[in-house]
Amino acid sequence: MRQEQCPVCGAEDKKENRNFSLILCKKCGVTWTLIQSDLDMAALYEDEIYTVVDNRNSIFEKIIFQEASNVIHTVNRLLPDISPLRCLDFGSGKGQFLFQAKIAGWQAMGIETAPERARFAQEKYGVKVQTEQYSKGKIDSGNFDVLTLFHVLEHLPAPLAMLKELCDNNLRKGGILVLEVPNIKSWQHQWAGDKWMHLDIPKHLSHWHETQLAEKVEALGFKRVKSQYFSLHLGVLGNLSALLGKLGYGGNIIYDLKNRKKPPMLLGVGLIFPLSLLLEVFALPFRRTGIVRLYFKKNES
């Protein structure tokens, strides 16, 4: 795969840029990753970072469960008169969100094309997951009340076109769309620069911030109804990685934590975590946290 034009609007950048440069599209305002060499994108997701580890009893997993529960609680408040809610989690990974949705009484299913992750979700959490690559049309007869994409949009070659196809065919009118993406305007990105963990080049093909994401999605026939900016999972981890990078750390913090590798790094995490948390909390009122999570309601007309 190559990407030599904006994945959102198709505009090309006329300047000479090096491979994997970040390009700010002058036409639509989205930042995207220039890929001038042929990449096997499927192979990128077979590296050790994406290896499935069973850490169901870890504090890391408990944090993920708590954040999933917070999202579920928010959606329940936005759709108080519907029970049980039907939910499609697009890019459902290991199934943590689906599991919490199941506990909450939702009728939830996921789409996950990584076989090992889908199998883990099915076997360990007992949730429903389809592994077929989605291109168009309805999934399980469509008409879902809730559609969620957590850190998925930035991976898609044509993010808005895919999102429109998904929503037009699978989210009912008045339904809730939940999008969570890394925040390109975060302070942690400014501190870490091109070493920011959430750039994740070349896996991340587009890079978003709150204003542009809201504008693009509302143009598809939605109204923003809720915004959230804090994530102990990926927001604070982004700060940890940025601060450790200043001390010479150059690894992938998620991989090292879940595999409990590099004891000196683990010691550094313990020492720096309070500062990382404080910085993320301080960034909240300025909306400069590591992630942005937006809730949209699909227009009735």
Tab-separated table of C-alpha atoms in Angstrom:
chain	number	residue	atom	x	y	z
A	1	MET	CA	0.000	0.000	0.000
A	2	ARG	CA	1.044	3.575	-0.732
A	3	GLN	CA	-0.589	6.768	0.504
A	4	GLU	CA	0.411	9.799	-1.537
A	5	GLN	CA	-2.783	11.826	-1.201
A	6	CYS	CA	-5.040	12.825	1.664
A	7	PRO	CA	-7.149	9.819	2.738
A	8	VAL	CA	-10.048	12.129	3.592
A	9	CYS	CA	-10.405	14.444	0.584
A	10	GLY	CA	-7.937	13.022	-1.962
A	11	ALA	CA	-5.818	16.173	-2.273
A	12	GLU	CA	-2.137	15.689	-3.117
A	13	ASP	CA	0.788	17.466	-1.488
A	14	LYS	CA	2.983	19.032	-4.160
A	15	LYS	CA	6.047	19.465	-1.974
A	16	GLU	CA	8.930	17.031	-1.875
A	17	ASN	CA	8.617	15.261	1.477
A	18	ARG	CA	10.433	12.273	2.924
A	19	ASN	CA	8.669	8.957	3.395
A	20	PHE	CA	6.412	8.834	6.481
A	21	SER	CA	6.211	12.623	6.726
A	22	LEU	CA	3.163	14.137	8.393
A	23	ILE	CA	1.253	16.265	5.886
A	24	LEU	CA	-1.288	18.904	6.899
A	25	CYS	CA	-3.839	18.893	4.095
A	26	LYS	CA	-4.412	22.429	2.831
A	27	LYS	CA	-7.802	21.474	1.426
A	28	CYS	CA	-9.561	19.717	4.337
A	29	GLY	CA	-7.246	20.396	7.289
A	30	VAL	CA	-6.612	16.766	8.235
A	31	THR	CA	-3.071	15.644	9.026
A	32	TRP	CA	-2.073	12.457	7.230
A	33	THR	CA	0.911	10.144	6.810
A	34	LEU	CA	2.778	10.191	3.509
A	35	ILE	CA	3.708	6.649	2.451
A	36	GLN	CA	5.834	6.601	-0.688
A	37	SER	CA	6.957	2.976	-0.555
A	38	ASP	CA	4.887	-0.168	-0.984
A	39	LEU	CA	3.896	-1.498	2.431
A	40	ASP	CA	2.216	-4.744	3.367
A	41	MET	CA	-0.224	-3.250	5.870
A	42	ALA	CA	-1.434	-6.663	7.028
A	43	ALA	CA	2.122	-7.628	7.949
A	44	LEU	CA	2.459	-4.494	10.087
A	45	TYR	CA	-0.171	-5.870	12.441
A	46	GLU	CA	1.634	-9.183	12.849
A	47	ASP	CA	4.572	-7.721	14.770
A	48	GLU	CA	5.269	-8.443	18.442
A	49	ILE	CA	3.457	-5.312	19.605
A	50	TYR	CA	0.134	-6.762	18.434
A	51	THR	CA	0.754	-10.196	19.955
A	52	VAL	CA	-2.172	-11.170	22.167
A	53	VAL	CA	-1.280	-11.510	25.850
A	54	ASP	CA	-3.745	-12.852	28.402
A	55	ASN	CA	-3.572	-10.168	31.083
A	56	ARG	CA	-7.149	-10.450	32.321
A	57	ASN	CA	-6.126	-10.243	35.972
A	58	SER	CA	-3.828	-7.250	35.560
A	59	ILE	CA	-4.382	-3.678	36.715
A	60	PHE	CA	-4.057	-2.714	33.048
A	61	GLU	CA	-7.157	-4.773	32.214
A	62	LYS	CA	-9.107	-3.372	35.162
A	63	ILE	CA	-8.420	0.154	33.903
A	64	ILE	CA	-9.681	-0.779	30.429
A	65	PHE	CA	-12.826	-2.286	31.956
A	66	GLN	CA	-13.474	0.857	33.998
A	67	GLU	CA	-13.147	3.102	30.955
A	68	ALA	CA	-15.472	0.830	28.983
A	69	SER	CA	-17.997	1.025	31.815
A	70	ASN	CA	-17.780	4.819	31.768
A	71	VAL	CA	-18.615	4.871	28.055
A	72	ILE	CA	-21.511	2.472	28.577
A	73	HIS	CA	-22.855	4.641	31.402
A	74	THR	CA	-22.641	7.737	29.178
A	75	VAL	CA	-24.501	6.054	26.320
A	76	ASN	CA	-27.190	4.766	28.687
A	77	ARG	CA	-27.801	8.353	29.783
A	78	LEU	CA	-28.017	9.488	26.149
A	79	LEU	CA	-30.485	6.704	25.256
A	80	PRO	CA	-32.406	6.161	28.511
A	81	ASP	CA	-35.592	4.785	26.977
A	82	ILE	CA	-34.116	1.846	25.050
A	83	SER	CA	-33.339	-1.519	26.619
A	84	PRO	CA	-31.540	-3.631	25.714
A	85	LEU	CA	-29.343	-1.541	23.466
A	86	ARG	CA	-27.936	-3.165	20.326
A	87	CYS	CA	-24.277	-2.240	19.855
A	88	LEU	CA	-21.701	-2.811	17.135
A	89	ASP	CA	-18.073	-2.337	18.196
A	90	PHE	CA	-16.077	-1.888	14.986
A	91	GLY	CA	-12.473	-2.966	15.549
A	92	SER	CA	-13.283	-4.759	18.787
A	93	GLY	CA	-9.785	-6.073	19.527
A	94	LYS	CA	-9.617	-8.507	22.445
A	95	GLY	CA	-13.253	-7.869	23.339
A	96	GLN	CA	-12.956	-5.900	26.582
A	97	PHE	CA	-15.604	-3.346	25.621
A	98	LEU	CA	-17.932	-6.048	24.314
A	99	PHE	CA	-17.562	-7.947	27.582
A	100	GLN	CA	-18.501	-4.920	29.666
A	101	ALA	CA	-21.424	-4.174	27.334
A	102	LYS	CA	-22.595	-7.760	27.782
A	103	ILE	CA	-22.423	-7.396	31.574
A	104	ALA	CA	-24.465	-4.187	31.283
A	105	GLY	CA	-27.219	-6.076	29.483
A	106	TRP	CA	-26.526	-4.808	25.976
A	107	GLN	CA	-26.831	-6.978	22.893
A	108	ALA	CA	-23.323	-6.362	21.575
A	109	MET	CA	-21.223	-7.762	18.768
A	110	GLY	CA	-17.869	-6.842	17.296
A	111	ILE	CA	-15.977	-6.744	14.034
A	112	GLU	CA	-12.310	-7.736	14.372
A	113	THR	CA	-10.230	-8.884	11.406
A	114	ALA	CA	-7.184	-9.974	13.445
A	115	PRO	CA	-7.925	-13.697	13.957
A	116	GLU	CA	-5.942	-14.088	17.180
A	117	ARG	CA	-7.666	-11.127	18.827
A	118	ALA	CA	-11.111	-12.198	17.669
A	119	ARG	CA	-10.510	-15.726	18.946
A	120	PHE	CA	-9.391	-14.397	22.332
A	121	ALA	CA	-12.583	-12.328	22.618
A	122	GLN	CA	-14.763	-15.280	21.705
A	123	GLU	CA	-13.041	-17.854	23.916
A	124	LYS	CA	-12.101	-15.800	26.982
A	125	TYR	CA	-14.995	-13.344	27.139
A	126	GLY	CA	-17.729	-15.282	25.356
A	127	VAL	CA	-18.696	-12.387	23.088
A	128	LYS	CA	-19.918	-12.378	19.503
A	129	VAL	CA	-17.300	-11.317	16.941
A	130	GLN	CA	-17.240	-11.450	13.150
A	131	THR	CA	-13.859	-11.618	11.426
A	132	GLU	CA	-14.826	-10.838	7.836
A	133	GLN	CA	-13.300	-7.690	6.343
A	134	TYR	CA	-16.043	-5.076	6.072
A	135	SER	CA	-16.425	-3.115	2.845
A	136	LYS	CA	-20.096	-2.179	2.583
A	137	GLY	CA	-23.659	-3.049	3.498
A	138	LYS	CA	-25.407	-4.279	6.617
A	139	ILE	CA	-23.867	-6.261	9.450
A	140	ASP	CA	-26.178	-8.703	11.239
A	141	SER	CA	-29.246	-6.957	9.724
A	142	GLY	CA	-27.996	-3.507	10.822
A	143	ASN	CA	-30.248	-1.135	12.773
A	144	PHE	CA	-27.897	-0.864	15.771
A	145	ASP	CA	-28.594	1.658	18.522
A	146	VAL	CA	-24.897	2.236	19.191
A	147	LEU	CA	-21.804	2.135	16.965
A	148	THR	CA	-18.366	2.428	18.568
A	149	LEU	CA	-14.904	2.869	17.047
A	150	PHE	CA	-12.133	3.096	19.638
A	151	HIS	CA	-8.794	4.022	18.044
A	152	VAL	CA	-9.868	2.643	14.684
A	153	LEU	CA	-10.520	5.682	12.481
A	154	GLU	CA	-6.831	6.591	12.232
A	155	HIS	CA	-6.024	3.141	10.817
A	156	LEU	CA	-8.496	3.262	7.913
A	157	PRO	CA	-7.301	4.089	4.363
A	158	ALA	CA	-10.513	6.037	3.635
A	159	PRO	CA	-11.789	6.870	7.128
A	160	LEU	CA	-14.780	9.086	6.401
A	161	ALA	CA	-15.982	7.064	3.432
A	162	MET	CA	-15.868	3.903	5.541
A	163	LEU	CA	-17.545	5.644	8.471
A	164	LYS	CA	-20.355	6.910	6.241
A	165	GLU	CA	-20.904	3.432	4.791
A	166	LEU	CA	-20.993	1.917	8.266
A	167	CYS	CA	-23.397	4.472	9.685
A	168	ASP	CA	-25.722	4.689	6.689
A	169	ASN	CA	-26.268	0.934	6.712
A	170	ASN	CA	-25.912	-0.080	10.348
A	171	LEU	CA	-26.770	2.765	12.746
A	172	ARG	CA	-30.439	3.611	13.147
A	173	LYS	CA	-31.716	7.180	13.054
A	174	GLY	CA	-31.330	8.687	16.503
A	175	GLY	CA	-28.585	6.176	17.315
A	176	ILE	CA	-25.310	7.052	19.040
A	177	LEU	CA	-21.886	7.000	17.390
A	178	VAL	CA	-18.851	6.938	19.705
A	179	LEU	CA	-15.427	7.810	18.274
A	180	GLU	CA	-12.165	7.853	20.207
A	181	VAL	CA	-8.896	8.907	18.561
A	182	PRO	CA	-5.473	10.209	19.600
A	183	ASN	CA	-5.411	14.000	19.862
A	184	ILE	CA	-2.838	15.461	17.471
A	185	LYS	CA	-3.137	18.789	19.317
A	186	SER	CA	-2.298	17.273	22.699
A	187	TRP	CA	0.486	18.678	24.824
A	188	GLN	CA	2.090	15.254	24.999
A	189	HIS	CA	2.455	15.310	21.211
A	190	GLN	CA	4.147	18.700	21.449
A	191	TRP	CA	6.541	17.365	24.095
A	192	ALA	CA	7.357	14.076	22.355
A	193	GLY	CA	7.382	15.337	18.749
A	194	ASP	CA	7.787	12.602	16.158
A	195	LYS	CA	8.451	10.094	18.958
A	196	TRP	CA	4.907	10.444	20.350
A	197	MET	CA	3.542	6.924	20.823
A	198	HIS	CA	0.133	7.802	19.358
A	199	LEU	CA	1.566	8.826	15.989
A	200	ASP	CA	2.292	5.119	15.455
A	201	ILE	CA	3.528	5.629	11.904
A	202	PRO	CA	2.927	3.993	9.456
A	203	LYS	CA	-0.009	2.167	11.058
A	204	HIS	CA	-1.829	5.453	11.672
A	205	LEU	CA	-2.773	6.884	8.298
A	206	SER	CA	-4.602	9.994	9.544
A	207	HIS	CA	-4.276	12.124	12.673
A	208	TRP	CA	-7.160	13.997	14.280
A	209	HIS	CA	-8.125	16.674	16.761
A	210	GLU	CA	-11.494	17.531	18.282
A	211	THR	CA	-12.611	20.404	16.043
A	212	GLN	CA	-11.862	18.814	12.688
A	213	LEU	CA	-13.282	15.436	13.714
A	214	ALA	CA	-16.527	16.988	14.935
A	215	GLU	CA	-16.899	19.035	11.758
A	216	LYS	CA	-16.300	16.059	9.461
A	217	VAL	CA	-18.689	13.757	11.307
A	218	GLU	CA	-21.448	16.349	11.654
A	219	ALA	CA	-21.256	16.833	7.881
A	220	LEU	CA	-22.238	13.158	7.565
A	221	GLY	CA	-25.566	13.824	9.296
A	222	PHE	CA	-24.779	13.814	13.013
A	223	LYS	CA	-24.952	16.167	15.970
A	224	ARG	CA	-22.307	16.106	18.682
A	225	VAL	CA	-23.956	15.467	22.054
A	226	LYS	CA	-21.038	14.741	24.398
A	227	SER	CA	-17.251	15.155	24.546
A	228	GLN	CA	-14.735	13.476	26.855
A	229	TYR	CA	-10.988	13.956	27.017
A	230	PHE	CA	-9.524	11.837	29.805
A	231	SER	CA	-8.188	8.296	29.514
A	232	LEU	CA	-6.155	6.686	32.269
A	233	HIS	CA	-5.456	3.920	29.778
A	234	LEU	CA	-4.113	5.664	26.663
A	235	GLY	CA	-4.020	9.310	27.719
A	236	VAL	CA	-1.786	8.909	30.757
A	237	LEU	CA	0.272	6.233	28.979
A	238	GLY	CA	1.015	8.762	26.258
A	239	ASN	CA	2.401	11.123	28.883
A	240	LEU	CA	4.420	8.326	30.460
A	241	SER	CA	5.964	7.444	27.125
A	242	ALA	CA	6.742	11.100	26.344
A	243	LEU	CA	8.410	11.687	29.713
A	244	LEU	CA	10.357	8.428	29.600
A	245	GLY	CA	11.501	9.395	26.112
A	246	LYS	CA	13.131	12.479	27.593
A	247	LEU	CA	15.142	10.076	29.763
A	248	GLY	CA	16.281	7.995	26.799
A	249	TYR	CA	13.523	5.386	26.566
A	250	GLY	CA	12.768	4.446	22.966
A	251	GLY	CA	10.581	1.349	23.231
A	252	ASN	CA	6.857	0.726	22.943
A	253	ILE	CA	5.438	1.260	26.408
A	254	ILE	CA	2.275	-0.800	25.871
A	255	TYR	CA	4.261	-3.812	24.683
A	256	ASP	CA	6.807	-3.536	27.484
A	257	LEU	CA	4.145	-3.158	30.167
A	258	LYS	CA	1.956	-6.035	29.076
A	259	ASN	CA	4.993	-8.313	28.736
A	260	ARG	CA	6.650	-6.942	31.893
A	261	LYS	CA	9.939	-6.439	30.123
A	262	LYS	CA	12.769	-3.979	30.755
A	263	PRO	CA	12.801	-3.701	34.588
A	264	PRO	CA	14.517	-0.271	34.537
A	265	MET	CA	11.656	1.051	32.400
A	266	LEU	CA	9.106	-0.445	34.797
A	267	LEU	CA	10.832	1.309	37.685
A	268	GLY	CA	10.708	4.549	35.720
A	269	VAL	CA	6.974	4.075	35.141
A	270	GLY	CA	6.386	3.753	38.871
A	271	LEU	CA	8.357	6.896	39.601
A	272	ILE	CA	6.950	9.045	36.792
A	273	PHE	CA	3.319	7.875	36.817
A	274	PRO	CA	2.119	10.484	39.371
A	275	LEU	CA	3.580	13.303	37.270
A	276	SER	CA	2.078	11.841	34.087
A	277	LEU	CA	-1.343	11.674	35.710
A	278	LEU	CA	-1.050	15.219	37.038
A	279	LEU	CA	-0.076	16.583	33.619
A	280	GLU	CA	-3.008	14.840	31.934
A	281	VAL	CA	-5.442	16.202	34.524
A	282	PHE	CA	-3.955	19.674	34.078
A	283	ALA	CA	-4.465	19.398	30.297
A	284	LEU	CA	-8.175	18.582	30.705
A	285	PRO	CA	-9.656	22.111	30.883
A	286	PHE	CA	-7.556	23.103	27.859
A	287	ARG	CA	-8.647	20.021	25.866
A	288	ARG	CA	-5.015	19.152	25.224
A	289	THR	CA	-5.131	15.604	26.575
A	290	GLY	CA	-3.783	12.597	24.702
A	291	ILE	CA	-7.148	11.376	23.428
A	292	VAL	CA	-10.506	12.793	22.456
A	293	ARG	CA	-13.740	10.807	22.718
A	294	LEU	CA	-16.785	12.237	20.962
A	295	TYR	CA	-20.409	11.102	21.075
A	296	PHE	CA	-22.703	11.896	18.156
A	297	LYS	CA	-26.420	11.386	17.597
A	298	LYS	CA	-27.539	10.437	14.113
A	299	ASN	CA	-30.042	12.895	12.695
A	300	GLU	CA	-33.639	11.694	12.629
A	301	SER	CA	-34.343	13.151	9.185
